[in-house]
Amino acid sequence: MAVLSFVLILLLIAADQLIKYLCILKLQPVGSVEVIPGFLKLTYVENRGAALGILQNQRIFFIIITIVFCFVLLYLLYYYRRHDFFSRFACIVIIAGGIGNLVDRIRLHYVIDYISFSFYSPVFNFADICVVAGVIAALIHILFTSRERKKEAVPEISGLQTQEQPEKNGASDSGGEDPQEEKAPEPEKGDRNEQNASDHGTGE
């Protein structure tokens, strides 16, 4: 599974870089192409900020943050023990999207964006879609699937405890002495002396 995850990350990064190369080759000379009139356009934009166009001209900051987050997510991808589909998917696509934009920042000093909707002003790219999809998947894992697993684990633990309790009680009842059976009290030292004296007297 680790090898497959690594291959998927590489494929997503390659797809992002290929699309951006085609944008430079075909879209940059014309600037914008309307795909669906009044709804979707492909517009060449050089973004010097973060995903979706926020925080402009912070190149070094975003390079450092992206590298740190990618290392953290790589660690979680290979060492997190409660992975499900959503958590693994989140790690893969966020890493791929982050590295895809990181390559642009290092190589070009800006990120190439090209997807533009009429109802949404920021222009974004395939790598941004990967990051957003990964964040949504991570939230689903945290808010729903991980909590369901915890709820399933609680009845199992309580069931084991209730099974162990009768076994302990049964062992104590069968192996130990009956608490109702009491030993006859032994006579005290003074009583034994009086008894011996009376025995000697009767013997004389």
N, C-alpha and C. Protein backbone atom coordinates (compact mmCIF):
# COMPACT_ATOMS: atom_id res chain seq x y z
N MET A 1 0.82 -1.21 0.00
CA MET A 1 0.00 0.00 0.00
C MET A 1 0.86 1.26 0.00
N ALA A 2 2.00 1.20 0.66
CA ALA A 2 2.88 2.36 0.70
C ALA A 2 3.43 2.68 -0.69
N VAL A 3 3.79 1.64 -1.44
CA VAL A 3 4.31 1.84 -2.80
C VAL A 3 3.23 2.42 -3.69
N LEU A 4 2.00 1.89 -3.58
CA LEU A 4 0.89 2.40 -4.38
C LEU A 4 0.61 3.87 -4.07
N SER A 5 0.66 4.23 -2.79
CA SER A 5 0.44 5.63 -2.41
C SER A 5 1.51 6.53 -3.03
N PHE A 6 2.75 6.09 -2.99
CA PHE A 6 3.84 6.86 -3.57
C PHE A 6 3.67 7.02 -5.08
N VAL A 7 3.25 5.96 -5.75
CA VAL A 7 3.02 6.01 -7.20
C VAL A 7 1.89 6.98 -7.53
N LEU A 8 0.81 6.96 -6.75
CA LEU A 8 -0.31 7.87 -6.98
C LEU A 8 0.12 9.33 -6.80
N ILE A 9 0.95 9.58 -5.79
CA ILE A 9 1.46 10.94 -5.59
C ILE A 9 2.25 11.41 -6.80
N LEU A 10 3.13 10.56 -7.31
CA LEU A 10 3.93 10.91 -8.48
C LEU A 10 3.06 11.15 -9.71
N LEU A 11 2.03 10.31 -9.90
CA LEU A 11 1.15 10.47 -11.05
C LEU A 11 0.37 11.78 -10.98
N LEU A 12 -0.11 12.14 -9.80
CA LEU A 12 -0.85 13.40 -9.64
C LEU A 12 0.05 14.60 -9.88
N ILE A 13 1.29 14.54 -9.37
CA ILE A 13 2.24 15.63 -9.61
C ILE A 13 2.54 15.75 -11.10
N ALA A 14 2.74 14.62 -11.77
CA ALA A 14 3.01 14.62 -13.21
C ALA A 14 1.84 15.20 -13.99
N ALA A 15 0.61 14.84 -13.60
CA ALA A 15 -0.57 15.38 -14.28
C ALA A 15 -0.66 16.89 -14.10
N ASP A 16 -0.40 17.37 -12.89
CA ASP A 16 -0.43 18.81 -12.63
C ASP A 16 0.60 19.55 -13.47
N GLN A 17 1.81 19.03 -13.53
CA GLN A 17 2.87 19.69 -14.29
C GLN A 17 2.61 19.62 -15.80
N LEU A 18 2.03 18.54 -16.27
CA LEU A 18 1.71 18.42 -17.70
C LEU A 18 0.65 19.45 -18.10
N ILE A 19 -0.39 19.59 -17.27
CA ILE A 19 -1.45 20.57 -17.55
C ILE A 19 -0.86 21.98 -17.58
N LYS A 20 0.01 22.28 -16.63
CA LYS A 20 0.61 23.62 -16.59
C LYS A 20 1.52 23.86 -17.79
N TYR A 21 2.21 22.83 -18.23
CA TYR A 21 3.04 22.96 -19.42
C TYR A 21 2.18 23.27 -20.65
N LEU A 22 1.05 22.59 -20.77
CA LEU A 22 0.14 22.86 -21.89
C LEU A 22 -0.45 24.26 -21.80
N CYS A 23 -0.67 24.72 -20.57
CA CYS A 23 -1.19 26.09 -20.40
C CYS A 23 -0.17 27.12 -20.90
N ILE A 24 1.11 26.89 -20.57
CA ILE A 24 2.16 27.80 -21.06
C ILE A 24 2.24 27.74 -22.59
N LEU A 25 2.10 26.55 -23.12
CA LEU A 25 2.27 26.35 -24.56
C LEU A 25 1.08 26.87 -25.36
N LYS A 26 -0.13 26.58 -24.88
CA LYS A 26 -1.32 26.88 -25.67
C LYS A 26 -2.14 28.06 -25.14
N LEU A 27 -2.22 28.18 -23.80
CA LEU A 27 -3.13 29.17 -23.22
C LEU A 27 -2.48 30.53 -23.03
N GLN A 28 -1.21 30.54 -22.65
CA GLN A 28 -0.54 31.83 -22.40
C GLN A 28 -0.59 32.77 -23.61
N PRO A 29 -0.37 32.30 -24.85
CA PRO A 29 -0.41 33.23 -25.98
C PRO A 29 -1.77 33.89 -26.21
N VAL A 30 -2.86 33.20 -25.87
CA VAL A 30 -4.21 33.77 -26.11
C VAL A 30 -4.79 34.41 -24.86
N GLY A 31 -4.29 34.02 -23.69
CA GLY A 31 -4.74 34.62 -22.44
C GLY A 31 -5.94 33.93 -21.82
N SER A 32 -7.01 33.72 -22.58
CA SER A 32 -8.23 33.14 -22.03
C SER A 32 -9.03 32.45 -23.12
N VAL A 33 -9.64 31.32 -22.75
CA VAL A 33 -10.50 30.58 -23.67
C VAL A 33 -11.79 30.24 -22.93
N GLU A 34 -12.93 30.56 -23.52
CA GLU A 34 -14.22 30.28 -22.89
C GLU A 34 -14.64 28.86 -23.25
N VAL A 35 -14.78 28.02 -22.24
CA VAL A 35 -15.14 26.62 -22.44
C VAL A 35 -16.65 26.45 -22.42
N ILE A 36 -17.29 26.94 -21.36
CA ILE A 36 -18.75 26.94 -21.26
C ILE A 36 -19.19 28.40 -21.12
N PRO A 37 -19.85 28.95 -22.11
CA PRO A 37 -20.19 30.38 -22.09
C PRO A 37 -20.95 30.79 -20.83
N GLY A 38 -20.45 31.82 -20.18
CA GLY A 38 -21.09 32.34 -18.98
C GLY A 38 -20.89 31.50 -17.74
N PHE A 39 -20.04 30.44 -17.83
CA PHE A 39 -19.86 29.56 -16.67
C PHE A 39 -18.40 29.21 -16.40
N LEU A 40 -17.67 28.72 -17.41
CA LEU A 40 -16.30 28.23 -17.22
C LEU A 40 -15.38 28.78 -18.30
N LYS A 41 -14.24 29.30 -17.86
CA LYS A 41 -13.20 29.76 -18.77
C LYS A 41 -11.85 29.20 -18.33
N LEU A 42 -10.94 29.04 -19.28
CA LEU A 42 -9.54 28.75 -18.99
C LEU A 42 -8.78 30.05 -19.17
N THR A 43 -8.22 30.55 -18.07
CA THR A 43 -7.54 31.85 -18.08
C THR A 43 -6.15 31.70 -17.51
N TYR A 44 -5.15 32.11 -18.27
CA TYR A 44 -3.77 31.99 -17.81
C TYR A 44 -3.47 33.09 -16.79
N VAL A 45 -3.05 32.66 -15.56
CA VAL A 45 -2.74 33.60 -14.48
C VAL A 45 -1.47 33.13 -13.80
N GLU A 46 -0.59 34.07 -13.50
CA GLU A 46 0.62 33.79 -12.73
C GLU A 46 0.38 34.23 -11.29
N ASN A 47 0.13 33.25 -10.43
CA ASN A 47 -0.26 33.52 -9.05
C ASN A 47 0.98 33.51 -8.15
N ARG A 48 1.25 34.65 -7.51
CA ARG A 48 2.39 34.75 -6.59
C ARG A 48 1.96 34.67 -5.13
N GLY A 49 0.77 34.14 -4.90
CA GLY A 49 0.26 33.97 -3.55
C GLY A 49 0.03 32.50 -3.22
N ALA A 50 -0.92 32.26 -2.33
CA ALA A 50 -1.23 30.90 -1.92
C ALA A 50 -2.31 30.32 -2.81
N ALA A 51 -2.85 29.18 -2.40
CA ALA A 51 -3.92 28.55 -3.16
C ALA A 51 -5.11 29.49 -3.25
N LEU A 52 -5.76 29.49 -4.41
CA LEU A 52 -6.94 30.31 -4.68
C LEU A 52 -6.63 31.79 -4.65
N GLY A 53 -5.35 32.16 -4.78
CA GLY A 53 -4.98 33.55 -4.96
C GLY A 53 -4.80 34.39 -3.71
N ILE A 54 -4.77 33.79 -2.53
CA ILE A 54 -4.66 34.58 -1.29
C ILE A 54 -3.19 34.76 -0.92
N LEU A 55 -2.90 35.77 -0.10
CA LEU A 55 -1.56 36.04 0.45
C LEU A 55 -0.51 36.16 -0.65
N GLN A 56 -0.59 37.23 -1.39
CA GLN A 56 0.32 37.43 -2.52
C GLN A 56 1.74 37.77 -2.06
N ASN A 57 2.72 37.41 -2.91
CA ASN A 57 4.14 37.77 -2.75
C ASN A 57 4.75 37.29 -1.42
N GLN A 58 4.46 36.06 -1.05
CA GLN A 58 5.04 35.44 0.15
C GLN A 58 5.72 34.12 -0.25
N ARG A 59 6.56 34.17 -1.29
CA ARG A 59 7.10 32.97 -1.91
C ARG A 59 7.90 32.11 -0.93
N ILE A 60 8.87 32.69 -0.23
CA ILE A 60 9.74 31.92 0.68
C ILE A 60 8.93 31.31 1.81
N PHE A 61 8.00 32.08 2.33
CA PHE A 61 7.15 31.58 3.42
C PHE A 61 6.37 30.35 2.98
N PHE A 62 5.78 30.40 1.78
CA PHE A 62 4.98 29.28 1.30
C PHE A 62 5.85 28.07 0.95
N ILE A 63 7.06 28.31 0.49
CA ILE A 63 7.96 27.18 0.22
C ILE A 63 8.27 26.43 1.51
N ILE A 64 8.60 27.17 2.57
CA ILE A 64 8.93 26.54 3.86
C ILE A 64 7.72 25.81 4.43
N ILE A 65 6.56 26.48 4.43
CA ILE A 65 5.35 25.87 4.98
C ILE A 65 4.98 24.61 4.20
N THR A 66 5.08 24.67 2.88
CA THR A 66 4.72 23.50 2.06
C THR A 66 5.64 22.32 2.35
N ILE A 67 6.94 22.58 2.46
CA ILE A 67 7.89 21.49 2.74
C ILE A 67 7.60 20.85 4.09
N VAL A 68 7.35 21.68 5.10
CA VAL A 68 7.06 21.15 6.44
C VAL A 68 5.79 20.30 6.42
N PHE A 69 4.73 20.81 5.80
CA PHE A 69 3.47 20.08 5.76
C PHE A 69 3.60 18.78 4.98
N CYS A 70 4.36 18.78 3.91
CA CYS A 70 4.54 17.56 3.13
C CYS A 70 5.27 16.49 3.93
N PHE A 71 6.28 16.88 4.70
CA PHE A 71 6.98 15.91 5.54
C PHE A 71 6.06 15.36 6.62
N VAL A 72 5.25 16.21 7.23
CA VAL A 72 4.31 15.76 8.26
C VAL A 72 3.31 14.77 7.67
N LEU A 73 2.76 15.10 6.50
CA LEU A 73 1.78 14.22 5.87
C LEU A 73 2.40 12.91 5.39
N LEU A 74 3.64 12.97 4.93
CA LEU A 74 4.32 11.72 4.56
C LEU A 74 4.50 10.81 5.78
N TYR A 75 4.84 11.41 6.91
CA TYR A 75 4.98 10.63 8.14
C TYR A 75 3.64 9.99 8.52
N LEU A 76 2.56 10.78 8.45
CA LEU A 76 1.24 10.25 8.78
C LEU A 76 0.81 9.18 7.79
N LEU A 77 1.16 9.36 6.53
CA LEU A 77 0.76 8.40 5.50
C LEU A 77 1.35 7.02 5.78
N TYR A 78 2.58 6.96 6.28
CA TYR A 78 3.25 5.68 6.46
C TYR A 78 3.21 5.15 7.89
N TYR A 79 2.92 5.99 8.88
CA TYR A 79 2.98 5.54 10.27
C TYR A 79 1.66 5.67 11.03
N TYR A 80 0.68 6.34 10.48
CA TYR A 80 -0.63 6.43 11.13
C TYR A 80 -1.31 5.07 11.06
N ARG A 81 -1.82 4.57 12.21
CA ARG A 81 -2.31 3.19 12.30
C ARG A 81 -3.82 3.06 12.13
N ARG A 82 -4.55 4.16 11.99
CA ARG A 82 -6.01 4.07 11.87
C ARG A 82 -6.48 4.61 10.52
N HIS A 83 -5.73 4.32 9.49
CA HIS A 83 -6.09 4.80 8.16
C HIS A 83 -7.38 4.16 7.68
N ASP A 84 -8.22 4.96 7.02
CA ASP A 84 -9.29 4.46 6.21
C ASP A 84 -9.14 5.11 4.83
N PHE A 85 -10.14 4.94 3.98
CA PHE A 85 -10.03 5.50 2.63
C PHE A 85 -9.84 7.01 2.67
N PHE A 86 -10.61 7.69 3.52
CA PHE A 86 -10.59 9.15 3.54
C PHE A 86 -9.25 9.70 4.04
N SER A 87 -8.71 9.12 5.09
CA SER A 87 -7.45 9.62 5.63
C SER A 87 -6.29 9.38 4.66
N ARG A 88 -6.26 8.21 4.04
CA ARG A 88 -5.19 7.90 3.09
C ARG A 88 -5.32 8.78 1.84
N PHE A 89 -6.56 8.93 1.36
CA PHE A 89 -6.80 9.79 0.20
C PHE A 89 -6.38 11.23 0.50
N ALA A 90 -6.70 11.72 1.70
CA ALA A 90 -6.34 13.08 2.08
C ALA A 90 -4.83 13.29 2.04
N CYS A 91 -4.08 12.36 2.62
CA CYS A 91 -2.63 12.49 2.62
C CYS A 91 -2.06 12.50 1.21
N ILE A 92 -2.55 11.61 0.36
CA ILE A 92 -2.01 11.48 -1.00
C ILE A 92 -2.25 12.74 -1.80
N VAL A 93 -3.50 13.22 -1.83
CA VAL A 93 -3.82 14.35 -2.72
C VAL A 93 -3.28 15.67 -2.18
N ILE A 94 -3.22 15.84 -0.86
CA ILE A 94 -2.66 17.09 -0.32
C ILE A 94 -1.16 17.15 -0.59
N ILE A 95 -0.46 16.03 -0.40
CA ILE A 95 0.98 15.99 -0.71
C ILE A 95 1.21 16.30 -2.19
N ALA A 96 0.43 15.65 -3.06
CA ALA A 96 0.60 15.86 -4.50
C ALA A 96 0.32 17.30 -4.89
N GLY A 97 -0.77 17.86 -4.37
CA GLY A 97 -1.10 19.24 -4.69
C GLY A 97 -0.07 20.23 -4.16
N GLY A 98 0.39 19.98 -2.94
CA GLY A 98 1.40 20.86 -2.36
C GLY A 98 2.71 20.83 -3.13
N ILE A 99 3.16 19.63 -3.51
CA ILE A 99 4.41 19.52 -4.26
C ILE A 99 4.25 20.09 -5.67
N GLY A 100 3.06 19.90 -6.27
CA GLY A 100 2.82 20.45 -7.60
C GLY A 100 2.99 21.96 -7.64
N ASN A 101 2.42 22.65 -6.67
CA ASN A 101 2.59 24.11 -6.60
C ASN A 101 3.98 24.50 -6.12
N LEU A 102 4.60 23.63 -5.29
CA LEU A 102 5.96 23.91 -4.82
C LEU A 102 6.96 23.92 -5.98
N VAL A 103 6.77 23.00 -6.91
CA VAL A 103 7.65 22.96 -8.09
C VAL A 103 7.57 24.28 -8.85
N ASP A 104 6.36 24.81 -8.99
CA ASP A 104 6.19 26.09 -9.68
C ASP A 104 6.88 27.23 -8.94
N ARG A 105 6.73 27.25 -7.63
CA ARG A 105 7.32 28.35 -6.85
C ARG A 105 8.84 28.33 -6.94
N ILE A 106 9.42 27.13 -6.90
CA ILE A 106 10.88 27.03 -6.97
C ILE A 106 11.37 27.30 -8.39
N ARG A 107 10.69 26.76 -9.38
CA ARG A 107 11.16 26.84 -10.76
C ARG A 107 10.82 28.18 -11.43
N LEU A 108 9.59 28.68 -11.19
CA LEU A 108 9.12 29.87 -11.90
C LEU A 108 8.96 31.10 -11.01
N HIS A 109 8.99 30.90 -9.69
CA HIS A 109 8.74 31.96 -8.69
C HIS A 109 7.27 32.37 -8.66
N TYR A 110 6.40 31.62 -9.28
CA TYR A 110 4.95 31.84 -9.21
C TYR A 110 4.26 30.53 -9.57
N VAL A 111 2.95 30.48 -9.31
CA VAL A 111 2.15 29.29 -9.60
C VAL A 111 1.24 29.59 -10.78
N ILE A 112 1.16 28.66 -11.71
CA ILE A 112 0.30 28.84 -12.88
C ILE A 112 -1.12 28.39 -12.54
N ASP A 113 -2.07 29.32 -12.64
CA ASP A 113 -3.49 29.02 -12.46
C ASP A 113 -4.20 29.19 -13.79
N TYR A 114 -5.32 28.47 -13.95
CA TYR A 114 -5.97 28.50 -15.26
C TYR A 114 -7.47 28.22 -15.22
N ILE A 115 -8.03 27.76 -14.13
CA ILE A 115 -9.47 27.44 -14.07
C ILE A 115 -10.22 28.63 -13.49
N SER A 116 -11.23 29.10 -14.21
CA SER A 116 -11.98 30.28 -13.79
C SER A 116 -13.47 30.06 -14.00
N PHE A 117 -14.24 30.16 -12.89
CA PHE A 117 -15.69 30.08 -12.97
C PHE A 117 -16.29 31.49 -12.88
N SER A 118 -17.42 31.68 -13.53
CA SER A 118 -18.04 33.00 -13.54
C SER A 118 -18.57 33.40 -12.17
N PHE A 119 -18.95 32.43 -11.35
CA PHE A 119 -19.51 32.72 -10.02
C PHE A 119 -18.45 32.76 -8.93
N TYR A 120 -17.17 32.52 -9.30
CA TYR A 120 -16.09 32.47 -8.30
C TYR A 120 -14.88 33.19 -8.88
N SER A 121 -14.50 34.29 -8.25
CA SER A 121 -13.49 35.16 -8.85
C SER A 121 -12.06 34.60 -8.86
N PRO A 122 -11.55 33.95 -7.79
CA PRO A 122 -10.16 33.46 -7.85
C PRO A 122 -9.96 32.39 -8.94
N VAL A 123 -8.83 32.48 -9.63
CA VAL A 123 -8.46 31.47 -10.62
C VAL A 123 -7.57 30.44 -9.92
N PHE A 124 -7.78 29.17 -10.19
CA PHE A 124 -7.05 28.11 -9.49
C PHE A 124 -6.61 27.05 -10.48
N ASN A 125 -6.00 25.98 -9.97
CA ASN A 125 -5.46 24.94 -10.83
C ASN A 125 -5.76 23.55 -10.28
N PHE A 126 -5.24 22.53 -10.95
CA PHE A 126 -5.48 21.14 -10.55
C PHE A 126 -4.89 20.85 -9.17
N ALA A 127 -3.72 21.39 -8.87
CA ALA A 127 -3.09 21.17 -7.57
C ALA A 127 -3.94 21.75 -6.44
N ASP A 128 -4.56 22.92 -6.68
CA ASP A 128 -5.45 23.50 -5.67
C ASP A 128 -6.66 22.61 -5.42
N ILE A 129 -7.18 22.01 -6.49
CA ILE A 129 -8.32 21.09 -6.33
C ILE A 129 -7.92 19.90 -5.48
N CYS A 130 -6.71 19.38 -5.69
CA CYS A 130 -6.22 18.25 -4.88
C CYS A 130 -6.15 18.63 -3.40
N VAL A 131 -5.62 19.81 -3.11
CA VAL A 131 -5.49 20.25 -1.72
C VAL A 131 -6.86 20.39 -1.06
N VAL A 132 -7.80 21.05 -1.75
CA VAL A 132 -9.14 21.25 -1.19
C VAL A 132 -9.85 19.91 -0.98
N ALA A 133 -9.75 19.02 -1.97
CA ALA A 133 -10.37 17.69 -1.84
C ALA A 133 -9.76 16.92 -0.67
N GLY A 134 -8.45 17.06 -0.47
CA GLY A 134 -7.79 16.38 0.64
C GLY A 134 -8.23 16.91 1.99
N VAL A 135 -8.41 18.21 2.09
CA VAL A 135 -8.87 18.80 3.35
C VAL A 135 -10.29 18.32 3.67
N ILE A 136 -11.16 18.26 2.67
CA ILE A 136 -12.52 17.77 2.89
C ILE A 136 -12.50 16.31 3.34
N ALA A 137 -11.67 15.49 2.70
CA ALA A 137 -11.56 14.07 3.09
C ALA A 137 -11.02 13.93 4.51
N ALA A 138 -10.06 14.77 4.88
CA ALA A 138 -9.52 14.71 6.25
C ALA A 138 -10.58 15.08 7.28
N LEU A 139 -11.41 16.08 6.96
CA LEU A 139 -12.49 16.47 7.87
C LEU A 139 -13.51 15.34 8.02
N ILE A 140 -13.83 14.66 6.92
CA ILE A 140 -14.76 13.53 6.99
C ILE A 140 -14.18 12.44 7.89
N HIS A 141 -12.89 12.16 7.75
CA HIS A 141 -12.25 11.14 8.58
C HIS A 141 -12.28 11.52 10.06
N ILE A 142 -11.98 12.78 10.36
CA ILE A 142 -11.91 13.22 11.76
C ILE A 142 -13.29 13.27 12.39
N LEU A 143 -14.26 13.81 11.66
CA LEU A 143 -15.58 14.07 12.25
C LEU A 143 -16.50 12.86 12.25
N PHE A 144 -16.29 11.93 11.33
CA PHE A 144 -17.25 10.84 11.18
C PHE A 144 -16.62 9.46 11.37
N THR A 145 -15.72 9.06 10.49
CA THR A 145 -15.24 7.68 10.52
C THR A 145 -14.43 7.35 11.76
N SER A 146 -13.56 8.26 12.21
CA SER A 146 -12.76 7.97 13.40
C SER A 146 -13.62 7.91 14.65
N ARG A 147 -14.66 8.74 14.72
CA ARG A 147 -15.56 8.70 15.87
C ARG A 147 -16.39 7.42 15.89
N GLU A 148 -16.81 6.96 14.72
CA GLU A 148 -17.57 5.70 14.65
C GLU A 148 -16.73 4.53 15.12
N ARG A 149 -15.44 4.54 14.78
CA ARG A 149 -14.56 3.46 15.23
C ARG A 149 -14.41 3.47 16.74
N LYS A 150 -14.32 4.66 17.33
CA LYS A 150 -14.21 4.75 18.78
C LYS A 150 -15.47 4.23 19.45
N LYS A 151 -16.64 4.56 18.88
CA LYS A 151 -17.90 4.08 19.45
C LYS A 151 -18.02 2.57 19.36
N GLU A 152 -17.50 2.00 18.26
CA GLU A 152 -17.53 0.54 18.12
C GLU A 152 -16.58 -0.14 19.09
N ALA A 153 -15.50 0.52 19.43
CA ALA A 153 -14.51 -0.08 20.32
C ALA A 153 -14.99 -0.10 21.76
N VAL A 154 -15.81 0.87 22.19
CA VAL A 154 -16.26 0.96 23.58
C VAL A 154 -17.12 -0.23 23.98
N PRO A 155 -18.16 -0.64 23.19
CA PRO A 155 -18.94 -1.82 23.59
C PRO A 155 -18.11 -3.09 23.66
N GLU A 156 -17.11 -3.24 22.78
CA GLU A 156 -16.27 -4.43 22.82
C GLU A 156 -15.49 -4.52 24.13
N ILE A 157 -14.96 -3.40 24.58
CA ILE A 157 -14.20 -3.38 25.83
C ILE A 157 -15.11 -3.67 27.01
N SER A 158 -16.29 -3.04 27.05
CA SER A 158 -17.21 -3.27 28.16
C SER A 158 -17.70 -4.71 28.17
N GLY A 159 -17.89 -5.31 26.97
CA GLY A 159 -18.31 -6.70 26.91
C GLY A 159 -17.27 -7.64 27.47
N LEU A 160 -16.00 -7.36 27.19
CA LEU A 160 -14.92 -8.18 27.74
C LEU A 160 -14.87 -8.07 29.25
N GLN A 161 -15.10 -6.89 29.77
CA GLN A 161 -15.07 -6.69 31.22
C GLN A 161 -16.20 -7.46 31.90
N THR A 162 -17.40 -7.46 31.32
CA THR A 162 -18.52 -8.17 31.92
C THR A 162 -18.33 -9.68 31.86
N GLN A 163 -17.60 -10.17 30.84
CA GLN A 163 -17.32 -11.60 30.77
C GLN A 163 -16.27 -12.02 31.78
N GLU A 164 -15.30 -11.17 32.02
CA GLU A 164 -14.23 -11.51 32.95
C GLU A 164 -14.71 -11.48 34.40
N GLN A 165 -15.68 -10.61 34.70
CA GLN A 165 -16.12 -10.45 36.08
C GLN A 165 -16.76 -11.71 36.64
N PRO A 166 -17.70 -12.37 35.91
CA PRO A 166 -18.26 -13.62 36.46
C PRO A 166 -17.22 -14.71 36.62
N GLU A 167 -16.24 -14.76 35.72
CA GLU A 167 -15.21 -15.78 35.84
C GLU A 167 -14.41 -15.60 37.12
N LYS A 168 -14.10 -14.34 37.46
CA LYS A 168 -13.36 -14.09 38.69
C LYS A 168 -14.18 -14.46 39.91
N ASN A 169 -15.50 -14.12 39.87
CA ASN A 169 -16.36 -14.45 41.00
C ASN A 169 -16.49 -15.95 41.16
N GLY A 170 -16.61 -16.67 40.03
CA GLY A 170 -16.73 -18.13 40.10
C GLY A 170 -15.48 -18.76 40.66
N ALA A 171 -14.33 -18.26 40.29
CA ALA A 171 -13.07 -18.82 40.78
C ALA A 171 -12.93 -18.60 42.26
N SER A 172 -13.35 -17.45 42.75
CA SER A 172 -13.21 -17.18 44.18
C SER A 172 -14.17 -18.03 44.99
N ASP A 173 -15.37 -18.32 44.43
CA ASP A 173 -16.35 -19.11 45.18
C ASP A 173 -15.93 -20.57 45.25
N SER A 174 -15.36 -21.10 44.14
CA SER A 174 -15.03 -22.52 44.12
C SER A 174 -13.70 -22.82 44.79
N GLY A 175 -12.72 -21.95 44.64
CA GLY A 175 -11.39 -22.24 45.14
C GLY A 175 -11.21 -21.90 46.59
N GLY A 176 -11.94 -20.95 47.15
CA GLY A 176 -11.73 -20.51 48.51
C GLY A 176 -12.56 -21.29 49.51
N GLU A 177 -12.40 -21.00 50.75
CA GLU A 177 -13.18 -21.65 51.79
C GLU A 177 -14.55 -21.00 51.91
N ASP A 178 -15.50 -21.76 52.37
CA ASP A 178 -16.84 -21.24 52.55
C ASP A 178 -16.83 -20.24 53.70
N PRO A 179 -17.24 -18.99 53.42
CA PRO A 179 -17.20 -18.00 54.50
C PRO A 179 -18.15 -18.30 55.63
N GLN A 180 -19.23 -19.15 55.35
CA GLN A 180 -20.19 -19.44 56.40
C GLN A 180 -19.65 -20.49 57.38
N GLU A 181 -18.66 -21.29 56.89
CA GLU A 181 -18.10 -22.30 57.77
C GLU A 181 -17.03 -21.67 58.65
N GLU A 182 -17.30 -21.54 59.94
CA GLU A 182 -16.37 -20.92 60.87
C GLU A 182 -15.74 -21.99 61.75
N LYS A 183 -14.47 -21.79 62.02
CA LYS A 183 -13.78 -22.72 62.91
C LYS A 183 -14.22 -22.48 64.35
N ALA A 184 -14.23 -23.57 65.14
CA ALA A 184 -14.57 -23.45 66.55
C ALA A 184 -13.48 -22.65 67.25
N PRO A 185 -13.85 -21.72 68.09
CA PRO A 185 -12.83 -20.89 68.76
C PRO A 185 -11.98 -21.73 69.70
N GLU A 186 -10.70 -21.51 69.63
CA GLU A 186 -9.79 -22.23 70.52
C GLU A 186 -9.85 -21.63 71.92
N PRO A 187 -9.76 -22.48 72.99
CA PRO A 187 -9.79 -21.95 74.36
C PRO A 187 -8.58 -21.11 74.65
N GLU A 188 -8.82 -20.06 75.40
CA GLU A 188 -7.72 -19.18 75.75
C GLU A 188 -6.78 -19.87 76.74
N LYS A 189 -5.61 -19.25 76.95
CA LYS A 189 -4.57 -19.84 77.78
C LYS A 189 -5.04 -20.06 79.22
N GLY A 190 -5.77 -19.08 79.76
CA GLY A 190 -6.25 -19.21 81.14
C GLY A 190 -7.22 -20.34 81.31
N ASP A 191 -8.08 -20.51 80.30
CA ASP A 191 -9.07 -21.58 80.36
C ASP A 191 -8.38 -22.94 80.32
N ARG A 192 -7.29 -23.05 79.52
CA ARG A 192 -6.59 -24.33 79.44
C ARG A 192 -5.93 -24.67 80.79
N ASN A 193 -5.37 -23.69 81.51
CA ASN A 193 -4.75 -23.94 82.80
C ASN A 193 -5.77 -24.43 83.81
N GLU A 194 -6.96 -23.78 83.81
CA GLU A 194 -7.98 -24.21 84.75
C GLU A 194 -8.43 -25.62 84.45
N GLN A 195 -8.52 -25.95 83.15
CA GLN A 195 -8.94 -27.28 82.77
C GLN A 195 -7.93 -28.33 83.24
N ASN A 196 -6.61 -28.01 83.07
CA ASN A 196 -5.57 -28.95 83.51
C ASN A 196 -5.59 -29.13 85.02
N ALA A 197 -5.85 -28.02 85.76
CA ALA A 197 -5.90 -28.12 87.22
C ALA A 197 -7.03 -28.97 87.66
N SER A 198 -8.18 -28.83 87.04
CA SER A 198 -9.34 -29.64 87.42
C SER A 198 -9.09 -31.12 87.11
N ASP A 199 -8.36 -31.36 86.03
CA ASP A 199 -8.06 -32.76 85.67
C ASP A 199 -7.13 -33.39 86.71
N HIS A 200 -6.13 -32.61 87.19
CA HIS A 200 -5.22 -33.14 88.21
C HIS A 200 -5.97 -33.39 89.52
N GLY A 201 -6.91 -32.49 89.81
CA GLY A 201 -7.64 -32.66 91.07
C GLY A 201 -8.49 -33.89 91.05
N THR A 202 -9.10 -34.16 90.00
CA THR A 202 -9.96 -35.33 89.93
C THR A 202 -9.13 -36.61 89.93
N GLY A 203 -7.89 -36.47 89.44
CA GLY A 203 -7.02 -37.65 89.41
C GLY A 203 -6.54 -38.02 90.79
N GLU A 204 -6.38 -37.05 91.66
CA GLU A 204 -5.95 -37.36 93.02
C GLU A 204 -7.09 -38.01 93.78
